Amino acid sequence: MAFTNQVINLKVNLFSPPVVTKAALVYCEGNFAGLDGKTAHGLVRFCEAFKIKAVIDSQLAGNDAGLLLDGISNGIPIVADLATALALKGPPVTTFIYGMAPATGLYGDADRRALLAAMAAGLDLVSGMREFLNEDPEFAAAAAQHNVSIRDVRRPPDLKDLHLFNGSIATASCVRIAVLGTDGAIGKRTTATLLVQALNESGIHAVLVCTGQTGLIQGGRYGIPLDAIPSQFCSGEVEAAVVGAYRSEKPAVIVIEGQGALSHPAYLSSSFILRGSQPQAVVLQHAPARRQLSDFPFIPMPTPASEIKLIESFASTRVIGLTLNHEGMDDAEVSAAIALYSAELAIPVTDAVSRAPAALVAMVLRAFPELCTPANPKP
């Protein structure tokens, strides 16, 4: 998984206002090296709400999480079990985060035992799974016995609090950019986070709207667990999140995290994001070395060209750039892919993680020259 020459740097506060962070462990047994560990990946790269003290995965114990994931040490150790994690020096741990995102959204028996053991150790639980632990009698009883809390991040709002689409997105008079992809678990959230960071660091006020559980666990101020919302309300919930972000901060740019892919036969989330947020632009994320859809190996990956055609046919928007996920590629292969897709698609192409953030800013300024300032002249 490691990739050298990284420039990833998720230090900017994307999720203001700042909060006092609690120390947390991320449970990712047997999956930190795989696609289903994407929640853990996001948390060790950036987390505003918690200070991540360790990752639990016995298959990779002894490694540094950042070094394994991105080629840069971040001081977060991977340990074999809960006892080892609790024995680490530093501030006491208060929270146990379930760091996996299997397609089923269901816990295995080993997961349940690990979660109950964490509660018995006095740790609060945070999970983005589709099974709600607060509704499980065994977990509810354990929470009461050990005086700990359970946060089911994917629990949707009550029906009375859900929003239907109402057209208020027209009042969010800023640039809106959706980061979509050609597959699930392809890096859309990481690219969206880095894009917001790059814009803010360049002096362009940008805000992130999260649409998945990981961003909300990280501390996302604006957003919803989109795939947990009844379909009738999905577009309205996206609209409400974007409008809420605009009214609260009046940013120049709102970046909306994508989910799945518009072409994906199993996920419709991208359609709701396009309808609800009505972005003027899309940045498309693609993994050149991936040959089949991540959870559906019998379905070949779409090409960026086919996905761009579908997106621009489905919605009144334009794809302004392509960002690459460098899984399975070395640095020379990434450079070759950037050159190839730039020539083929005639749009800017970069890797948000391994290339300079200025490329992301230039991508946006090329499409929206009205955002240019003396500090950020037109590319």
C-alpha atoms as a printed R data frame, in Angstrom:
    type eleno elety resid chain resno       x       y       z
1   ATOM     1    CA   MET     A     1   0.000   0.000   0.000
2   ATOM     2    CA   ALA     A     2   2.899   2.346   0.601
3   ATOM     3    CA   PHE     A     3   3.646   4.997  -2.015
4   ATOM     4    CA   THR     A     4   6.710   7.212  -1.924
5   ATOM     5    CA   ASN     A     5   7.065  10.946  -2.606
6   ATOM     6    CA   GLN     A     6   3.849  11.776  -0.816
7   ATOM     7    CA   VAL     A     7   2.716  15.352  -0.233
8   ATOM     8    CA   ILE     A     8  -0.427  14.477   1.712
9   ATOM     9    CA   ASN     A     9  -0.845  16.892   4.612
10  ATOM    10    CA   LEU     A    10  -4.226  17.009   6.322
11  ATOM    11    CA   LYS     A    11  -3.552  19.552   9.044
12  ATOM    12    CA   VAL     A    12  -5.948  22.352   8.175
13  ATOM    13    CA   ASN     A    13  -9.083  22.596  10.288
14  ATOM    14    CA   LEU     A    14 -11.780  21.725   7.758
15  ATOM    15    CA   PHE     A    15 -14.459  21.114  10.329
16  ATOM    16    CA   SER     A    16 -14.548  24.335  12.392
17  ATOM    17    CA   PRO     A    17 -15.270  25.227  15.130
18  ATOM    18    CA   PRO     A    18 -12.439  23.275  16.802
19  ATOM    19    CA   VAL     A    19 -13.325  20.832  19.531
20  ATOM    20    CA   VAL     A    20 -11.378  19.302  22.377
21  ATOM    21    CA   THR     A    21 -10.239  15.984  20.965
22  ATOM    22    CA   LYS     A    22 -10.470  12.724  22.859
23  ATOM    23    CA   ALA     A    23  -8.026   9.863  22.409
24  ATOM    24    CA   ALA     A    24  -9.474   6.985  20.377
25  ATOM    25    CA   LEU     A    25  -8.582   3.542  19.071
26  ATOM    26    CA   VAL     A    26  -9.582   2.415  15.587
27  ATOM    27    CA   TYR     A    27 -10.606  -1.221  15.226
28  ATOM    28    CA   CYS     A    28  -9.746  -2.568  11.768
29  ATOM    29    CA   GLU     A    29  -8.954  -6.240  12.363
30  ATOM    30    CA   GLY     A    30  -7.715  -7.937   9.198
31  ATOM    31    CA   ASN     A    31  -8.712  -5.051   6.946
32  ATOM    32    CA   PHE     A    32  -6.289  -2.150   7.278
33  ATOM    33    CA   ALA     A    33  -4.499  -3.339   4.135
34  ATOM    34    CA   GLY     A    34  -7.738  -3.666   2.177
35  ATOM    35    CA   LEU     A    35 -10.518  -1.562   0.683
36  ATOM    36    CA   ASP     A    36 -12.909  -2.301   3.554
37  ATOM    37    CA   GLY     A    37 -10.519  -0.446   5.872
38  ATOM    38    CA   LYS     A    38 -11.344   2.890   4.249
39  ATOM    39    CA   THR     A    39 -12.872   4.350   7.418
40  ATOM    40    CA   ALA     A    40  -9.665   3.598   9.313
41  ATOM    41    CA   HIS     A    41  -7.640   5.044   6.428
42  ATOM    42    CA   GLY     A    42  -9.528   8.311   6.604
43  ATOM    43    CA   LEU     A    43  -9.163   8.552  10.369
44  ATOM    44    CA   VAL     A    44  -5.395   8.028  10.434
45  ATOM    45    CA   ARG     A    45  -4.950  10.567   7.627
46  ATOM    46    CA   PHE     A    46  -7.050  13.256   9.274
47  ATOM    47    CA   CYS     A    47  -9.368  13.469  12.266
48  ATOM    48    CA   GLU     A    48 -10.589  16.605  13.959
49  ATOM    49    CA   ALA     A    49 -12.912  15.007  16.492
50  ATOM    50    CA   PHE     A    50 -10.475  12.467  17.961
51  ATOM    51    CA   LYS     A    51  -6.768  11.982  18.503
52  ATOM    52    CA   ILE     A    52  -6.171   8.552  16.989
53  ATOM    53    CA   LYS     A    53  -3.819   6.709  19.344
54  ATOM    54    CA   ALA     A    54  -3.586   3.331  17.590
55  ATOM    55    CA   VAL     A    55  -5.134   1.017  15.012
56  ATOM    56    CA   ILE     A    56  -5.976  -2.569  15.968
57  ATOM    57    CA   ASP     A    57  -5.188  -5.120  13.261
58  ATOM    58    CA   SER     A    58  -3.272  -8.221  14.398
59  ATOM    59    CA   GLN     A    59  -2.227  -9.036  10.815
60  ATOM    60    CA   LEU     A    60  -0.217  -5.807  10.529
61  ATOM    61    CA   ALA     A    61   0.852  -5.262  14.142
62  ATOM    62    CA   GLY     A    62   4.189  -3.506  14.526
63  ATOM    63    CA   ASN     A    63   3.752  -1.169  11.556
64  ATOM    64    CA   ASP     A    64   3.237   2.580  11.523
65  ATOM    65    CA   ALA     A    65  -0.213   3.290  10.055
66  ATOM    66    CA   GLY     A    66   0.880   6.306   8.040
67  ATOM    67    CA   LEU     A    67   3.982   4.620   6.678
68  ATOM    68    CA   LEU     A    68   1.986   1.590   5.580
69  ATOM    69    CA   LEU     A    69  -0.809   3.641   4.045
70  ATOM    70    CA   ASP     A    70   0.960   6.599   2.457
71  ATOM    71    CA   GLY     A    71   4.685   6.106   2.830
72  ATOM    72    CA   ILE     A    72   5.001   8.749   5.568
73  ATOM    73    CA   SER     A    73   5.194   7.929   9.272
74  ATOM    74    CA   ASN     A    74   2.437   9.560  11.320
75  ATOM    75    CA   GLY     A    75   3.282   8.033  14.713
76  ATOM    76    CA   ILE     A    76   0.067   5.994  14.886
77  ATOM    77    CA   PRO     A    77   1.037   2.378  15.660
78  ATOM    78    CA   ILE     A    78  -0.829  -0.684  14.473
79  ATOM    79    CA   VAL     A    79  -1.185  -3.098  17.385
80  ATOM    80    CA   ALA     A    80  -2.433  -6.652  17.788
81  ATOM    81    CA   ASP     A    81  -5.207  -6.253  20.337
82  ATOM    82    CA   LEU     A    82  -7.104  -4.027  22.737
83  ATOM    83    CA   ALA     A    83  -4.881  -4.817  25.718
84  ATOM    84    CA   THR     A    84  -1.767  -3.704  23.848
85  ATOM    85    CA   ALA     A    85  -3.488  -0.531  22.690
86  ATOM    86    CA   LEU     A    86  -4.656   0.365  26.200
87  ATOM    87    CA   ALA     A    87  -1.120  -0.130  27.527
88  ATOM    88    CA   LEU     A    88   0.357   2.508  25.210
89  ATOM    89    CA   LYS     A    89   1.765   5.610  26.838
90  ATOM    90    CA   GLY     A    90  -0.015   8.924  26.484
91  ATOM    91    CA   PRO     A    91  -3.465  10.299  27.242
92  ATOM    92    CA   PRO     A    92  -6.039   7.729  28.309
93  ATOM    93    CA   VAL     A    93  -8.275   6.363  25.582
94  ATOM    94    CA   THR     A    94 -11.984   7.177  25.832
95  ATOM    95    CA   THR     A    95 -13.384   5.930  22.513
96  ATOM    96    CA   PHE     A    96 -13.341   2.779  20.373
97  ATOM    97    CA   ILE     A    97 -14.109   3.454  16.689
98  ATOM    98    CA   TYR     A    98 -15.191   0.697  14.338
99  ATOM    99    CA   GLY     A    99 -12.942   1.430  11.353
100 ATOM   100    CA   MET     A   100 -14.261  -0.900   8.661
101 ATOM   101    CA   ALA     A   101 -16.864  -0.392   5.957
102 ATOM   102    CA   PRO     A   102 -17.906  -3.744   4.456
103 ATOM   103    CA   ALA     A   103 -20.513  -3.590   1.710
104 ATOM   104    CA   THR     A   104 -23.031  -5.445   3.878
105 ATOM   105    CA   GLY     A   105 -22.791  -2.905   6.709
106 ATOM   106    CA   LEU     A   106 -23.134  -5.812   9.176
107 ATOM   107    CA   TYR     A   107 -20.965  -6.953  12.094
108 ATOM   108    CA   GLY     A   108 -19.362 -10.377  12.283
109 ATOM   109    CA   ASP     A   109 -19.237 -12.383  15.509
110 ATOM   110    CA   ALA     A   110 -15.603 -11.390  16.126
111 ATOM   111    CA   ASP     A   111 -16.530  -7.741  15.655
112 ATOM   112    CA   ARG     A   112 -19.255  -7.992  18.261
113 ATOM   113    CA   ARG     A   113 -16.891  -9.600  20.762
114 ATOM   114    CA   ALA     A   114 -14.308  -6.870  20.189
115 ATOM   115    CA   LEU     A   115 -16.878  -4.114  20.624
116 ATOM   116    CA   LEU     A   116 -18.264  -5.636  23.819
117 ATOM   117    CA   ALA     A   117 -14.725  -6.017  25.194
118 ATOM   118    CA   ALA     A   118 -14.082  -2.342  24.511
119 ATOM   119    CA   MET     A   119 -17.245  -1.388  26.380
120 ATOM   120    CA   ALA     A   120 -16.201  -3.586  29.293
121 ATOM   121    CA   ALA     A   121 -12.932  -1.627  29.326
122 ATOM   122    CA   GLY     A   122 -14.930   1.587  29.755
123 ATOM   123    CA   LEU     A   123 -14.718   2.876  26.190
124 ATOM   124    CA   ASP     A   124 -17.478   4.660  24.301
125 ATOM   125    CA   LEU     A   125 -18.310   3.200  20.881
126 ATOM   126    CA   VAL     A   126 -18.518   5.031  17.545
127 ATOM   127    CA   SER     A   127 -19.591   3.137  14.458
128 ATOM   128    CA   GLY     A   128 -20.791   3.916  10.961
129 ATOM   129    CA   MET     A   129 -22.299   0.506  10.244
130 ATOM   130    CA   ARG     A   130 -25.879  -0.077   9.096
131 ATOM   131    CA   GLU     A   131 -26.626  -2.160  12.182
132 ATOM   132    CA   PHE     A   132 -27.481   0.216  15.023
133 ATOM   133    CA   LEU     A   133 -25.899  -0.976  18.257
134 ATOM   134    CA   ASN     A   134 -28.189   1.216  20.338
135 ATOM   135    CA   GLU     A   135 -31.075  -0.964  19.148
136 ATOM   136    CA   ASP     A   136 -29.305  -4.228  20.048
137 ATOM   137    CA   PRO     A   137 -30.432  -5.427  23.512
138 ATOM   138    CA   GLU     A   138 -27.023  -6.921  24.329
139 ATOM   139    CA   PHE     A   139 -25.205  -3.692  23.522
140 ATOM   140    CA   ALA     A   140 -27.787  -1.469  25.174
141 ATOM   141    CA   ALA     A   141 -27.440  -3.514  28.357
142 ATOM   142    CA   ALA     A   142 -23.632  -3.391  28.171
143 ATOM   143    CA   ALA     A   143 -23.698   0.389  27.703
144 ATOM   144    CA   ALA     A   144 -25.820   0.769  30.823
145 ATOM   145    CA   GLN     A   145 -23.694  -1.697  32.815
146 ATOM   146    CA   HIS     A   146 -20.387  -0.022  31.962
147 ATOM   147    CA   ASN     A   147 -21.704   3.562  31.819
148 ATOM   148    CA   VAL     A   148 -20.513   4.155  28.262
149 ATOM   149    CA   SER     A   149 -22.173   5.643  25.197
150 ATOM   150    CA   ILE     A   150 -22.830   4.315  21.689
151 ATOM   151    CA   ARG     A   151 -22.915   6.604  18.667
152 ATOM   152    CA   ASP     A   152 -24.470   5.074  15.565
153 ATOM   153    CA   VAL     A   153 -23.245   7.547  12.959
154 ATOM   154    CA   ARG     A   154 -25.361   6.133  10.153
155 ATOM   155    CA   ARG     A   155 -28.621   6.505  12.037
156 ATOM   156    CA   PRO     A   156 -30.792   8.844   9.928
157 ATOM   157    CA   PRO     A   157 -32.739  11.734  11.443
158 ATOM   158    CA   ASP     A   158 -36.300  11.083  12.554
159 ATOM   159    CA   LEU     A   159 -38.801  11.114   9.706
160 ATOM   160    CA   LYS     A   160 -40.265  14.423  10.878
161 ATOM   161    CA   ASP     A   161 -36.834  16.035  10.582
162 ATOM   162    CA   LEU     A   162 -36.013  14.872   7.056
163 ATOM   163    CA   HIS     A   163 -36.056  17.319   4.145
164 ATOM   164    CA   LEU     A   164 -37.703  17.001   0.762
165 ATOM   165    CA   PHE     A   165 -36.048  18.851  -2.098
166 ATOM   166    CA   ASN     A   166 -37.503  22.370  -2.190
167 ATOM   167    CA   GLY     A   167 -35.333  24.388  -4.546
168 ATOM   168    CA   SER     A   168 -33.487  26.279  -1.820
169 ATOM   169    CA   ILE     A   169 -30.181  25.182  -3.401
170 ATOM   170    CA   ALA     A   170 -30.616  28.199  -5.701
171 ATOM   171    CA   THR     A   171 -29.906  30.441  -2.689
172 ATOM   172    CA   ALA     A   172 -26.451  28.916  -2.167
173 ATOM   173    CA   SER     A   173 -24.821  31.423  -4.497
174 ATOM   174    CA   CYS     A   174 -21.289  30.071  -4.421
175 ATOM   175    CA   VAL     A   175 -19.261  27.658  -6.512
176 ATOM   176    CA   ARG     A   176 -20.354  24.094  -5.766
177 ATOM   177    CA   ILE     A   177 -18.062  21.230  -6.759
178 ATOM   178    CA   ALA     A   178 -18.939  17.558  -6.312
179 ATOM   179    CA   VAL     A   179 -16.103  15.035  -6.104
180 ATOM   180    CA   LEU     A   180 -17.497  11.932  -7.791
181 ATOM   181    CA   GLY     A   181 -15.788   8.707  -8.816
182 ATOM   182    CA   THR     A   182 -15.750   5.751 -11.164
183 ATOM   183    CA   ASP     A   183 -16.189   3.297  -8.255
184 ATOM   184    CA   GLY     A   184 -16.742   3.096  -4.515
185 ATOM   185    CA   ALA     A   185 -13.810   3.112  -2.056
186 ATOM   186    CA   ILE     A   186 -11.696   4.982  -4.582
187 ATOM   187    CA   GLY     A   187 -10.597   8.029  -2.578
188 ATOM   188    CA   LYS     A   188 -13.332  10.597  -3.169
189 ATOM   189    CA   ARG     A   189 -13.413  11.713   0.474
190 ATOM   190    CA   THR     A   190  -9.630  12.090   0.665
191 ATOM   191    CA   THR     A   191  -9.551  14.110  -2.546
192 ATOM   192    CA   ALA     A   192 -12.463  16.282  -1.378
193 ATOM   193    CA   THR     A   193 -10.687  16.909   1.923
194 ATOM   194    CA   LEU     A   194  -7.409  17.803   0.214
195 ATOM   195    CA   LEU     A   195  -9.213  20.043  -2.263
196 ATOM   196    CA   VAL     A   196 -10.862  22.016   0.536
197 ATOM   197    CA   GLN     A   197  -7.551  22.268   2.366
198 ATOM   198    CA   ALA     A   198  -5.723  23.462  -0.746
199 ATOM   199    CA   LEU     A   199  -8.328  26.125  -1.494
200 ATOM   200    CA   ASN     A   200  -8.321  27.420   2.072
201 ATOM   201    CA   GLU     A   201  -4.532  27.543   2.191
202 ATOM   202    CA   SER     A   202  -4.552  29.555  -1.035
203 ATOM   203    CA   GLY     A   203  -6.940  32.110   0.481
204 ATOM   204    CA   ILE     A   204 -10.170  30.851  -1.106
205 ATOM   205    CA   HIS     A   205 -12.734  30.121   1.599
206 ATOM   206    CA   ALA     A   206 -13.978  26.565   1.035
207 ATOM   207    CA   VAL     A   207 -16.199  24.254   3.068
208 ATOM   208    CA   LEU     A   208 -16.673  20.495   2.889
209 ATOM   209    CA   VAL     A   209 -20.069  18.791   2.981
210 ATOM   210    CA   CYS     A   210 -19.706  15.135   3.988
211 ATOM   211    CA   THR     A   211 -22.064  12.478   2.678
212 ATOM   212    CA   GLY     A   212 -20.603   9.384   4.360
213 ATOM   213    CA   GLN     A   213 -19.933   8.030   7.806
214 ATOM   214    CA   THR     A   214 -16.163   8.528   7.807
215 ATOM   215    CA   GLY     A   215 -16.328  12.269   7.262
216 ATOM   216    CA   LEU     A   216 -18.867  12.573  10.058
217 ATOM   217    CA   ILE     A   217 -16.694  10.527  12.425
218 ATOM   218    CA   GLN     A   218 -13.711  12.717  11.516
219 ATOM   219    CA   GLY     A   219 -15.670  15.699  12.794
220 ATOM   220    CA   GLY     A   220 -17.524  16.942   9.727
221 ATOM   221    CA   ARG     A   221 -19.686  19.903  10.660
222 ATOM   222    CA   TYR     A   222 -21.900  19.708   7.588
223 ATOM   223    CA   GLY     A   223 -23.301  16.560   6.069
224 ATOM   224    CA   ILE     A   224 -25.472  13.497   6.315
225 ATOM   225    CA   PRO     A   225 -25.022   9.687   6.107
226 ATOM   226    CA   LEU     A   226 -26.574   9.672   2.659
227 ATOM   227    CA   ASP     A   227 -26.941   5.937   2.094
228 ATOM   228    CA   ALA     A   228 -28.934   5.640   5.326
229 ATOM   229    CA   ILE     A   229 -31.559   8.191   4.236
230 ATOM   230    CA   PRO     A   230 -34.852   6.983   2.660
231 ATOM   231    CA   SER     A   231 -34.550   7.602  -1.075
232 ATOM   232    CA   GLN     A   232 -37.477  10.042  -1.175
233 ATOM   233    CA   PHE     A   233 -35.503  12.435   1.033
234 ATOM   234    CA   CYS     A   234 -31.954  11.950  -0.279
235 ATOM   235    CA   SER     A   235 -31.899  14.889  -2.688
236 ATOM   236    CA   GLY     A   236 -33.531  17.124  -0.093
237 ATOM   237    CA   GLU     A   237 -31.068  16.117   2.622
238 ATOM   238    CA   VAL     A   238 -28.101  16.880   0.352
239 ATOM   239    CA   GLU     A   239 -29.687  20.203  -0.563
240 ATOM   240    CA   ALA     A   240 -30.309  21.067   3.089
241 ATOM   241    CA   ALA     A   241 -26.723  20.219   4.081
242 ATOM   242    CA   VAL     A   242 -25.250  22.382   1.325
243 ATOM   243    CA   VAL     A   243 -27.609  25.283   1.999
244 ATOM   244    CA   GLY     A   244 -26.879  25.024   5.727
245 ATOM   245    CA   ALA     A   245 -23.144  25.186   5.068
246 ATOM   246    CA   TYR     A   246 -23.594  28.205   2.813
247 ATOM   247    CA   ARG     A   247 -25.796  30.111   5.244
248 ATOM   248    CA   SER     A   248 -23.446  29.410   8.149
249 ATOM   249    CA   GLU     A   249 -20.168  30.375   6.492
250 ATOM   250    CA   LYS     A   250 -20.856  32.097   3.142
251 ATOM   251    CA   PRO     A   251 -17.863  30.350   1.539
252 ATOM   252    CA   ALA     A   252 -16.638  30.993  -1.967
253 ATOM   253    CA   VAL     A   253 -16.639  27.247  -2.676
254 ATOM   254    CA   ILE     A   254 -18.538  24.282  -1.264
255 ATOM   255    CA   VAL     A   255 -17.100  20.848  -2.020
256 ATOM   256    CA   ILE     A   256 -19.520  17.929  -1.779
257 ATOM   257    CA   GLU     A   257 -18.091  14.479  -1.048
258 ATOM   258    CA   GLY     A   258 -19.291  11.869  -3.528
259 ATOM   259    CA   GLN     A   259 -20.494   8.336  -2.886
260 ATOM   260    CA   GLY     A   260 -20.248   5.288  -5.136
261 ATOM   261    CA   ALA     A   261 -20.375   6.160  -8.838
262 ATOM   262    CA   LEU     A   262 -23.150   7.339 -11.119
263 ATOM   263    CA   SER     A   263 -22.570   4.315 -13.370
264 ATOM   264    CA   HIS     A   264 -22.453   1.827 -10.492
265 ATOM   265    CA   PRO     A   265 -25.345  -0.670 -10.697
266 ATOM   266    CA   ALA     A   266 -25.607  -1.075  -6.916
267 ATOM   267    CA   TYR     A   267 -25.378   2.540  -5.693
268 ATOM   268    CA   LEU     A   268 -27.621   5.501  -6.499
269 ATOM   269    CA   SER     A   269 -25.973   7.997  -4.155
270 ATOM   270    CA   SER     A   270 -24.252   9.982  -6.903
271 ATOM   271    CA   SER     A   271 -27.577  10.720  -8.567
272 ATOM   272    CA   PHE     A   272 -28.930  12.239  -5.353
273 ATOM   273    CA   ILE     A   273 -25.757  14.295  -4.872
274 ATOM   274    CA   LEU     A   274 -26.021  15.683  -8.391
275 ATOM   275    CA   ARG     A   275 -29.729  16.454  -8.035
276 ATOM   276    CA   GLY     A   276 -29.579  17.828  -4.499
277 ATOM   277    CA   SER     A   277 -26.430  19.944  -4.629
278 ATOM   278    CA   GLN     A   278 -26.730  20.896  -8.327
279 ATOM   279    CA   PRO     A   279 -22.982  21.456  -8.629
280 ATOM   280    CA   GLN     A   280 -21.682  23.713 -11.348
281 ATOM   281    CA   ALA     A   281 -18.682  21.409 -11.601
282 ATOM   282    CA   VAL     A   282 -17.484  17.884 -10.876
283 ATOM   283    CA   VAL     A   283 -14.023  16.549 -10.126
284 ATOM   284    CA   LEU     A   284 -13.846  12.865 -11.064
285 ATOM   285    CA   GLN     A   285 -11.728  10.368  -9.103
286 ATOM   286    CA   HIS     A   286 -10.398   7.278 -10.908
287 ATOM   287    CA   ALA     A   287  -8.025   4.383 -10.143
288 ATOM   288    CA   PRO     A   288  -6.187   3.543 -13.399
289 ATOM   289    CA   ALA     A   289  -4.856   0.199 -12.133
290 ATOM   290    CA   ARG     A   290  -8.247  -1.052 -10.948
291 ATOM   291    CA   ARG     A   291  -9.776  -3.432 -13.452
292 ATOM   292    CA   GLN     A   292 -13.043  -4.429 -11.748
293 ATOM   293    CA   LEU     A   293 -15.417  -2.643  -9.382
294 ATOM   294    CA   SER     A   294 -14.137  -3.031  -5.829
295 ATOM   295    CA   ASP     A   295 -17.002  -5.054  -4.334
296 ATOM   296    CA   PHE     A   296 -18.264  -6.446  -7.640
297 ATOM   297    CA   PRO     A   297 -15.354  -8.249  -9.332
298 ATOM   298    CA   PHE     A   298 -17.598  -9.523 -12.118
299 ATOM   299    CA   ILE     A   299 -18.151  -5.944 -13.387
300 ATOM   300    CA   PRO     A   300 -15.357  -4.132 -15.256
301 ATOM   301    CA   MET     A   301 -14.390  -0.598 -14.293
302 ATOM   302    CA   PRO     A   302 -15.798   2.213 -16.419
303 ATOM   303    CA   THR     A   303 -13.394   4.514 -18.182
304 ATOM   304    CA   PRO     A   304 -13.096   8.162 -17.136
305 ATOM   305    CA   ALA     A   305 -14.384   9.165 -20.573
306 ATOM   306    CA   SER     A   306 -17.541   7.057 -20.232
307 ATOM   307    CA   GLU     A   307 -18.187   8.312 -16.702
308 ATOM   308    CA   ILE     A   308 -17.724  11.934 -17.750
309 ATOM   309    CA   LYS     A   309 -20.177  11.461 -20.625
310 ATOM   310    CA   LEU     A   310 -22.722   9.919 -18.236
311 ATOM   311    CA   ILE     A   311 -22.343  12.657 -15.609
312 ATOM   312    CA   GLU     A   312 -22.646  15.485 -18.099
313 ATOM   313    CA   SER     A   313 -25.671  13.820 -19.733
314 ATOM   314    CA   PHE     A   314 -27.394  13.221 -16.413
315 ATOM   315    CA   ALA     A   315 -26.960  16.676 -14.884
316 ATOM   316    CA   SER     A   316 -26.434  20.268 -15.930
317 ATOM   317    CA   THR     A   317 -22.795  20.329 -14.920
318 ATOM   318    CA   ARG     A   318 -19.287  19.820 -16.322
319 ATOM   319    CA   VAL     A   319 -16.347  17.705 -15.260
320 ATOM   320    CA   ILE     A   320 -13.471  20.164 -14.709
321 ATOM   321    CA   GLY     A   321 -10.726  17.735 -13.773
322 ATOM   322    CA   LEU     A   322  -9.664  14.171 -13.105
323 ATOM   323    CA   THR     A   323  -7.882  13.041  -9.932
324 ATOM   324    CA   LEU     A   324  -6.151   9.700  -9.678
325 ATOM   325    CA   ASN     A   325  -5.988   7.026  -7.002
326 ATOM   326    CA   HIS     A   326  -2.475   5.590  -7.310
327 ATOM   327    CA   GLU     A   327  -3.219   2.142  -5.847
328 ATOM   328    CA   GLY     A   328  -1.054  -0.491  -7.525
329 ATOM   329    CA   MET     A   329   1.041   2.141  -9.307
330 ATOM   330    CA   ASP     A   330   4.519   3.548  -8.847
331 ATOM   331    CA   ASP     A   331   5.433   7.200  -9.306
332 ATOM   332    CA   ALA     A   332   6.443   6.832 -12.948
333 ATOM   333    CA   GLU     A   333   3.154   5.102 -13.760
334 ATOM   334    CA   VAL     A   334   1.205   7.919 -12.095
335 ATOM   335    CA   SER     A   335   3.084  10.510 -14.172
336 ATOM   336    CA   ALA     A   336   2.365   8.534 -17.342
337 ATOM   337    CA   ALA     A   337  -1.336   8.245 -16.463
338 ATOM   338    CA   ILE     A   338  -1.548  11.984 -15.810
339 ATOM   339    CA   ALA     A   339  -0.055  12.714 -19.235
340 ATOM   340    CA   LEU     A   340  -2.270  10.141 -20.956
341 ATOM   341    CA   TYR     A   341  -5.574  11.290 -19.462
342 ATOM   342    CA   SER     A   342  -4.690  14.977 -19.877
343 ATOM   343    CA   ALA     A   343  -4.237  14.411 -23.596
344 ATOM   344    CA   GLU     A   344  -7.264  12.159 -23.979
345 ATOM   345    CA   LEU     A   345  -9.761  14.185 -21.947
346 ATOM   346    CA   ALA     A   346  -8.400  17.736 -22.433
347 ATOM   347    CA   ILE     A   347  -8.921  18.566 -18.756
348 ATOM   348    CA   PRO     A   348  -6.449  18.979 -15.871
349 ATOM   349    CA   VAL     A   349  -5.355  15.694 -14.259
350 ATOM   350    CA   THR     A   350  -3.500  15.162 -10.976
351 ATOM   351    CA   ASP     A   351  -3.116  12.825  -8.011
352 ATOM   352    CA   ALA     A   352  -4.386  14.736  -4.978
353 ATOM   353    CA   VAL     A   353  -2.268  12.689  -2.581
354 ATOM   354    CA   SER     A   354   1.086  12.396  -4.327
355 ATOM   355    CA   ARG     A   355   1.204  15.645  -6.295
356 ATOM   356    CA   ALA     A   356   1.385  19.259  -5.115
357 ATOM   357    CA   PRO     A   357  -1.907  20.801  -3.884
358 ATOM   358    CA   ALA     A   358  -1.359  23.747  -6.223
359 ATOM   359    CA   ALA     A   359  -2.592  21.490  -9.045
360 ATOM   360    CA   LEU     A   360  -5.982  21.212  -7.345
361 ATOM   361    CA   VAL     A   361  -6.237  24.964  -6.920
362 ATOM   362    CA   ALA     A   362  -5.247  25.538 -10.550
363 ATOM   363    CA   MET     A   363  -7.917  23.042 -11.635
364 ATOM   364    CA   VAL     A   364 -10.599  25.083  -9.876
365 ATOM   365    CA   LEU     A   365  -9.295  28.486 -10.994
366 ATOM   366    CA   ARG     A   366  -9.152  27.332 -14.604
367 ATOM   367    CA   ALA     A   367 -12.856  26.513 -14.433
368 ATOM   368    CA   PHE     A   368 -13.864  29.485 -12.269
369 ATOM   369    CA   PRO     A   369 -11.623  32.469 -13.078
370 ATOM   370    CA   GLU     A   370 -13.881  34.698 -10.991
371 ATOM   371    CA   LEU     A   371 -12.208  33.152  -7.941
372 ATOM   372    CA   CYS     A   372  -8.814  34.460  -9.063
373 ATOM   373    CA   THR     A   373  -7.115  37.063  -6.886
374 ATOM   374    CA   PRO     A   374  -3.693  38.738  -6.980
375 ATOM   375    CA   ALA     A   375  -2.516  35.894  -4.711
376 ATOM   376    CA   ASN     A   376  -4.120  33.348  -7.059
377 ATOM   377    CA   PRO     A   377  -3.819  34.658 -10.626
378 ATOM   378    CA   LYS     A   378  -5.541  32.850 -13.451
379 ATOM   379    CA   PRO     A   379  -3.540  29.746 -14.440
